[in-house]
Tab-separated table of C-alpha atoms in Angstrom:
chain	number	residue	atom	x	y	z
A	48	UNK	CA	-49.035	-20.021	-19.628
A	49	UNK	CA	-48.722	-16.735	-21.524
A	50	UNK	CA	-46.594	-13.841	-20.256
A	51	UNK	CA	-47.193	-10.209	-21.016
A	52	UNK	CA	-44.523	-7.845	-22.350
A	53	UNK	CA	-44.562	-5.950	-19.047
A	54	UNK	CA	-43.784	-9.127	-17.110
A	55	UNK	CA	-40.895	-10.030	-19.441
A	56	UNK	CA	-39.352	-6.559	-19.117
A	57	UNK	CA	-40.088	-6.337	-15.400
A	58	UNK	CA	-36.678	-7.475	-14.004
A	59	UNK	CA	-34.723	-5.054	-16.232
A	60	UNK	CA	-36.967	-2.161	-15.294
A	61	UNK	CA	-36.774	-3.129	-11.630
A	62	UNK	CA	-32.982	-3.055	-11.699
A	63	UNK	CA	-32.950	0.432	-13.192
A	64	UNK	CA	-35.550	1.615	-10.692
A	65	UNK	CA	-33.663	0.292	-7.672
A	66	UNK	CA	-30.367	1.629	-8.991
A	67	UNK	CA	-31.865	5.093	-9.509
A	68	UNK	CA	-33.471	4.934	-6.070
A	69	UNK	CA	-30.134	4.055	-4.501
A	70	UNK	CA	-28.448	6.952	-6.305
A	71	UNK	CA	-31.120	9.395	-5.078
A	72	UNK	CA	-30.854	8.156	-1.481
A	73	UNK	CA	-27.059	8.364	-1.591
A	74	UNK	CA	-27.231	11.975	-2.748
A	75	UNK	CA	-29.538	12.738	0.171
A	76	UNK	CA	-27.036	11.178	2.571
A	77	UNK	CA	-29.295	8.269	3.539
A	78	UNK	CA	-26.606	5.654	2.958
A	79	UNK	CA	-28.258	2.790	4.826
A	80	UNK	CA	-31.381	2.902	2.659
A	81	UNK	CA	-29.222	3.442	-0.407
A	82	UNK	CA	-27.331	0.230	0.390
A	83	UNK	CA	-30.644	-1.609	0.684
A	84	UNK	CA	-31.744	-0.339	-2.732
A	85	UNK	CA	-28.398	-1.243	-4.325
A	86	UNK	CA	-28.511	-4.693	-2.733
A	87	UNK	CA	-31.934	-5.404	-4.257
A	88	UNK	CA	-30.650	-4.206	-7.623
A	89	UNK	CA	-27.629	-6.514	-7.317
A	90	UNK	CA	-29.906	-9.452	-6.606
A	91	UNK	CA	-31.276	-8.887	-10.092
A	92	UNK	CA	-27.902	-8.180	-11.742
A	93	UNK	CA	-25.203	-9.415	-9.341
A	94	UNK	CA	-22.248	-8.439	-11.535
A	95	UNK	CA	-23.184	-4.878	-12.413
A	96	UNK	CA	-19.917	-2.957	-11.879
A	97	UNK	CA	-21.429	0.498	-11.444
A	98	UNK	CA	-23.897	-0.700	-8.837
A	99	UNK	CA	-21.132	-2.464	-6.907
A	100	UNK	CA	-19.034	0.711	-6.898
A	101	UNK	CA	-22.033	2.762	-5.776
A	102	UNK	CA	-22.719	0.421	-2.867
A	103	UNK	CA	-19.008	0.381	-2.010
A	104	UNK	CA	-19.072	4.175	-1.818
A	105	UNK	CA	-21.993	4.053	0.623
A	106	UNK	CA	-20.220	1.486	2.813
A	107	UNK	CA	-17.209	3.778	2.930
A	108	UNK	CA	-19.360	6.748	3.925
A	109	UNK	CA	-20.653	4.696	6.856
A	110	UNK	CA	-17.111	3.737	7.901
A	111	UNK	CA	-17.346	0.104	6.792
A	112	UNK	CA	-14.095	-0.070	4.831
A	113	UNK	CA	-14.058	-3.884	4.720
A	114	UNK	CA	-17.408	-4.099	2.916
A	115	UNK	CA	-16.376	-1.207	0.678
A	116	UNK	CA	-13.217	-3.056	-0.329
A	117	UNK	CA	-15.165	-6.270	-0.988
A	118	UNK	CA	-17.590	-4.524	-3.373
A	119	UNK	CA	-14.755	-2.655	-5.108
A	120	UNK	CA	-12.849	-5.889	-5.692
A	121	UNK	CA	-16.016	-7.554	-7.024
A	122	UNK	CA	-16.372	-4.743	-9.584
A	123	UNK	CA	-12.814	-5.513	-10.804
A	124	UNK	CA	-13.348	-9.256	-11.012
A	125	UNK	CA	-13.801	-9.402	-14.784
A	126	UNK	CA	-12.424	-5.963	-15.680
A	127	UNK	CA	-9.123	-5.142	-13.991
A	128	UNK	CA	-8.899	-1.802	-15.805
A	129	UNK	CA	-12.316	-0.575	-14.618
A	130	UNK	CA	-11.360	2.946	-13.552
A	131	UNK	CA	-14.199	3.509	-11.065
A	132	UNK	CA	-13.434	0.197	-9.406
A	133	UNK	CA	-9.711	0.994	-9.158
A	134	UNK	CA	-10.398	4.344	-7.557
A	135	UNK	CA	-12.926	2.893	-5.115
A	136	UNK	CA	-10.534	0.091	-4.138
A	137	UNK	CA	-7.768	2.642	-3.552
A	138	UNK	CA	-10.121	4.730	-1.408
A	139	UNK	CA	-11.128	1.694	0.651
A	140	UNK	CA	-7.492	0.672	1.174
A	141	UNK	CA	-6.635	4.215	2.211
A	142	UNK	CA	-9.486	4.225	4.738
A	143	UNK	CA	-8.189	0.925	6.157
A	144	UNK	CA	-4.712	2.430	6.624
A	145	UNK	CA	-3.077	0.351	3.866
A	146	UNK	CA	-1.474	3.434	2.375
A	147	UNK	CA	1.159	1.564	0.327
A	148	UNK	CA	-1.409	-0.596	-1.488
A	149	UNK	CA	-3.670	2.414	-1.899
A	150	UNK	CA	-0.777	4.268	-3.551
A	151	UNK	CA	-0.253	1.398	-5.995
A	152	UNK	CA	-3.907	1.473	-7.098
A	153	UNK	CA	-3.944	5.271	-7.364
A	154	UNK	CA	-0.943	4.950	-9.673
A	155	UNK	CA	-2.677	2.269	-11.757
A	156	UNK	CA	-5.710	4.450	-12.243
A	157	UNK	CA	-3.575	7.486	-13.008
A	158	UNK	CA	-1.770	5.608	-15.769
A	159	UNK	CA	-5.086	4.575	-17.294
A	160	UNK	CA	-6.713	7.997	-16.958
A	161	UNK	CA	-4.007	10.627	-16.305
A	162	UNK	CA	-6.452	13.466	-16.946
A	163	UNK	CA	-8.512	12.668	-13.820
A	164	UNK	CA	-7.662	14.781	-10.776
A	165	UNK	CA	-8.971	12.147	-8.361
A	166	UNK	CA	-6.028	9.835	-8.952
A	167	UNK	CA	-3.448	12.620	-8.716
A	168	UNK	CA	-4.939	13.790	-5.437
A	169	UNK	CA	-5.034	10.190	-4.240
A	170	UNK	CA	-1.329	9.720	-4.983
A	171	UNK	CA	-0.536	12.914	-3.106
A	172	UNK	CA	-2.541	12.064	0.016
A	173	UNK	CA	-1.267	8.461	0.082
A	174	UNK	CA	2.352	9.658	-0.059
A	175	UNK	CA	1.713	12.196	2.685
A	176	UNK	CA	0.116	9.489	4.839
A	177	UNK	CA	3.123	7.191	4.301
A	178	UNK	CA	5.553	10.003	5.172
A	179	UNK	CA	3.575	10.856	8.310
A	180	UNK	CA	3.420	7.242	9.472
A	181	UNK	CA	7.135	6.636	8.931
A	182	UNK	CA	8.349	10.046	10.041
A	183	UNK	CA	10.853	12.468	8.581
A	184	UNK	CA	14.428	11.077	8.857
A	185	UNK	CA	15.792	14.623	9.193
A	186	UNK	CA	13.822	15.287	12.380
A	187	UNK	CA	13.953	11.894	14.108
A	188	UNK	CA	17.260	11.162	15.874
A	189	UNK	CA	18.167	8.768	18.645
A	190	UNK	CA	20.756	9.778	21.249
A	191	UNK	CA	22.887	7.820	23.699
A	192	UNK	CA	21.870	9.912	26.735
A	193	UNK	CA	20.853	8.116	29.909
A	194	UNK	CA	22.090	5.143	31.909
A	195	UNK	CA	23.248	2.429	29.492
A	196	UNK	CA	25.184	0.359	32.047
A	197	UNK	CA	22.688	-2.499	31.961
A	198	UNK	CA	22.816	-2.534	28.184
A	199	UNK	CA	26.626	-2.681	28.169
A	200	UNK	CA	26.618	-5.384	30.846
A	201	UNK	CA	24.224	-7.515	28.809
A	202	UNK	CA	26.407	-7.222	25.719
A	203	UNK	CA	29.557	-8.071	27.712
A	204	UNK	CA	27.883	-11.160	29.146
A	205	UNK	CA	26.719	-12.170	25.685
A	206	UNK	CA	30.305	-11.870	24.470
A	207	UNK	CA	31.416	-14.265	27.216
A	208	UNK	CA	33.643	-11.733	28.939
A	209	UNK	CA	31.894	-10.400	32.018
A	210	UNK	CA	33.223	-7.089	33.242
A	211	UNK	CA	35.498	-6.638	30.232
A	212	UNK	CA	34.726	-5.016	26.929
A	213	UNK	CA	34.718	-7.315	23.963
A	214	UNK	CA	37.923	-7.141	21.952
A	215	UNK	CA	37.822	-5.770	18.443
A	216	UNK	CA	39.017	-7.910	15.600
A	217	UNK	CA	40.541	-6.390	12.527
A	218	UNK	CA	39.226	-7.695	9.258
A	219	UNK	CA	41.821	-9.272	6.982
A	220	UNK	CA	42.856	-7.021	4.123
A	221	UNK	CA	41.681	-8.101	0.699
A	222	UNK	CA	43.810	-7.696	-2.439
A	223	UNK	CA	42.926	-4.523	-4.310
A	224	UNK	CA	42.615	-6.327	-7.642
A	225	UNK	CA	40.279	-9.002	-6.292
A	226	UNK	CA	38.195	-6.357	-4.579
A	227	UNK	CA	37.774	-4.292	-7.739
A	228	UNK	CA	36.879	-7.351	-9.855
A	229	UNK	CA	34.354	-8.501	-7.281
A	230	UNK	CA	32.838	-5.006	-7.116
A	231	UNK	CA	32.558	-4.833	-10.899
A	232	UNK	CA	30.849	-8.230	-11.089
A	233	UNK	CA	28.452	-7.232	-8.340
A	234	UNK	CA	27.531	-3.982	-10.102
A	235	UNK	CA	26.943	-5.821	-13.395
A	236	UNK	CA	24.773	-8.390	-11.641
A	237	UNK	CA	22.760	-5.650	-9.909
A	238	UNK	CA	22.147	-3.843	-13.203
A	239	UNK	CA	20.981	-7.042	-14.911
A	240	UNK	CA	18.766	-7.921	-11.958
A	241	UNK	CA	17.283	-4.424	-11.842
A	242	UNK	CA	16.481	-4.606	-15.556
A	243	UNK	CA	14.744	-7.955	-15.103
A	244	UNK	CA	12.711	-6.662	-12.149
A	245	UNK	CA	11.687	-3.601	-14.160
A	246	UNK	CA	10.462	-5.796	-17.025
A	247	UNK	CA	8.503	-8.037	-14.658
A	248	UNK	CA	6.878	-5.272	-12.626
A	249	UNK	CA	6.150	-3.004	-15.570
A	250	UNK	CA	4.034	-0.051	-14.445
A	251	UNK	CA	4.478	-1.001	-10.779
A	252	UNK	CA	8.257	-0.462	-10.924
A	253	UNK	CA	7.928	3.233	-10.060
A	254	UNK	CA	5.752	2.365	-7.056
A	255	UNK	CA	8.378	-0.152	-5.914
A	256	UNK	CA	11.152	2.431	-6.214
A	257	UNK	CA	9.168	4.985	-4.207
A	258	UNK	CA	8.311	2.554	-1.408
A	259	UNK	CA	11.911	1.281	-1.213
A	260	UNK	CA	13.150	4.864	-0.968
A	261	UNK	CA	10.768	5.498	1.929
A	262	UNK	CA	11.975	2.321	3.644
A	263	UNK	CA	15.619	3.315	3.262
A	264	UNK	CA	14.916	6.829	4.530
A	265	UNK	CA	13.156	5.433	7.590
A	266	UNK	CA	16.163	3.227	8.360
A	267	UNK	CA	18.583	6.135	8.091
A	268	UNK	CA	16.780	7.933	10.904
A	269	UNK	CA	17.782	5.212	13.411
A	270	UNK	CA	21.310	5.704	14.845
A	271	UNK	CA	22.634	3.347	17.477
A	272	UNK	CA	24.293	4.711	20.658
A	273	UNK	CA	28.070	4.759	20.965
A	274	UNK	CA	29.078	1.120	21.439
A	275	UNK	CA	32.852	1.458	21.362
A	276	UNK	CA	33.043	-1.041	24.217
A	277	UNK	CA	31.546	-3.823	22.104
A	278	UNK	CA	32.922	-5.518	19.043
A	279	UNK	CA	30.810	-5.404	15.842
A	280	UNK	CA	30.378	-9.174	15.723
A	281	UNK	CA	28.832	-9.222	19.179
A	282	UNK	CA	26.448	-6.318	18.782
A	283	UNK	CA	22.685	-6.906	18.613
């Protein structure tokens, strides 16, 4: 059976037509119909990265972050440095509330294409979202005001001495020389370990440092009430 030239070129033309139709519908704000057009185009060329990103963008506009993330990850399947896919994945993660992972992908894209404002703005908004979710350590403080009698009673019972405060134990003094040698060894080990981690993580090392700093800052904002009645080894 003979085939005409039009029939042989039909699938390729159809893909371009459906892709263009999806783009036009997306610009008009008709994201549901745009997704339908992109889906038909992807049936013809399932691994087209640009079409996957375009459909991911429409899913995100409709509030379906899970589907948006799935399409973005599919666009990065065979090309991990695909800039559009990285940005779309970061946007989907941000919409899902995974601000830390979104920050990592904004950083990856920024290192590949530092001239693009989208990644710089993404880094900024992801950091602000992380700060807002954790809180500012300078403004969050816990106080010991209120009735803490039940709390103290529970700790006394846990210490095995009901009605009496737990006795404090003084730690045995360590020789100064041994302490300094141990401290020096520990510092050397930390430096070597930090160097190894930096080599392994590569471009993600800066992201790791930033997230660890946020974690440490969030811990500093928590101060326990005055527990002079309880020994350190028996505290919660």
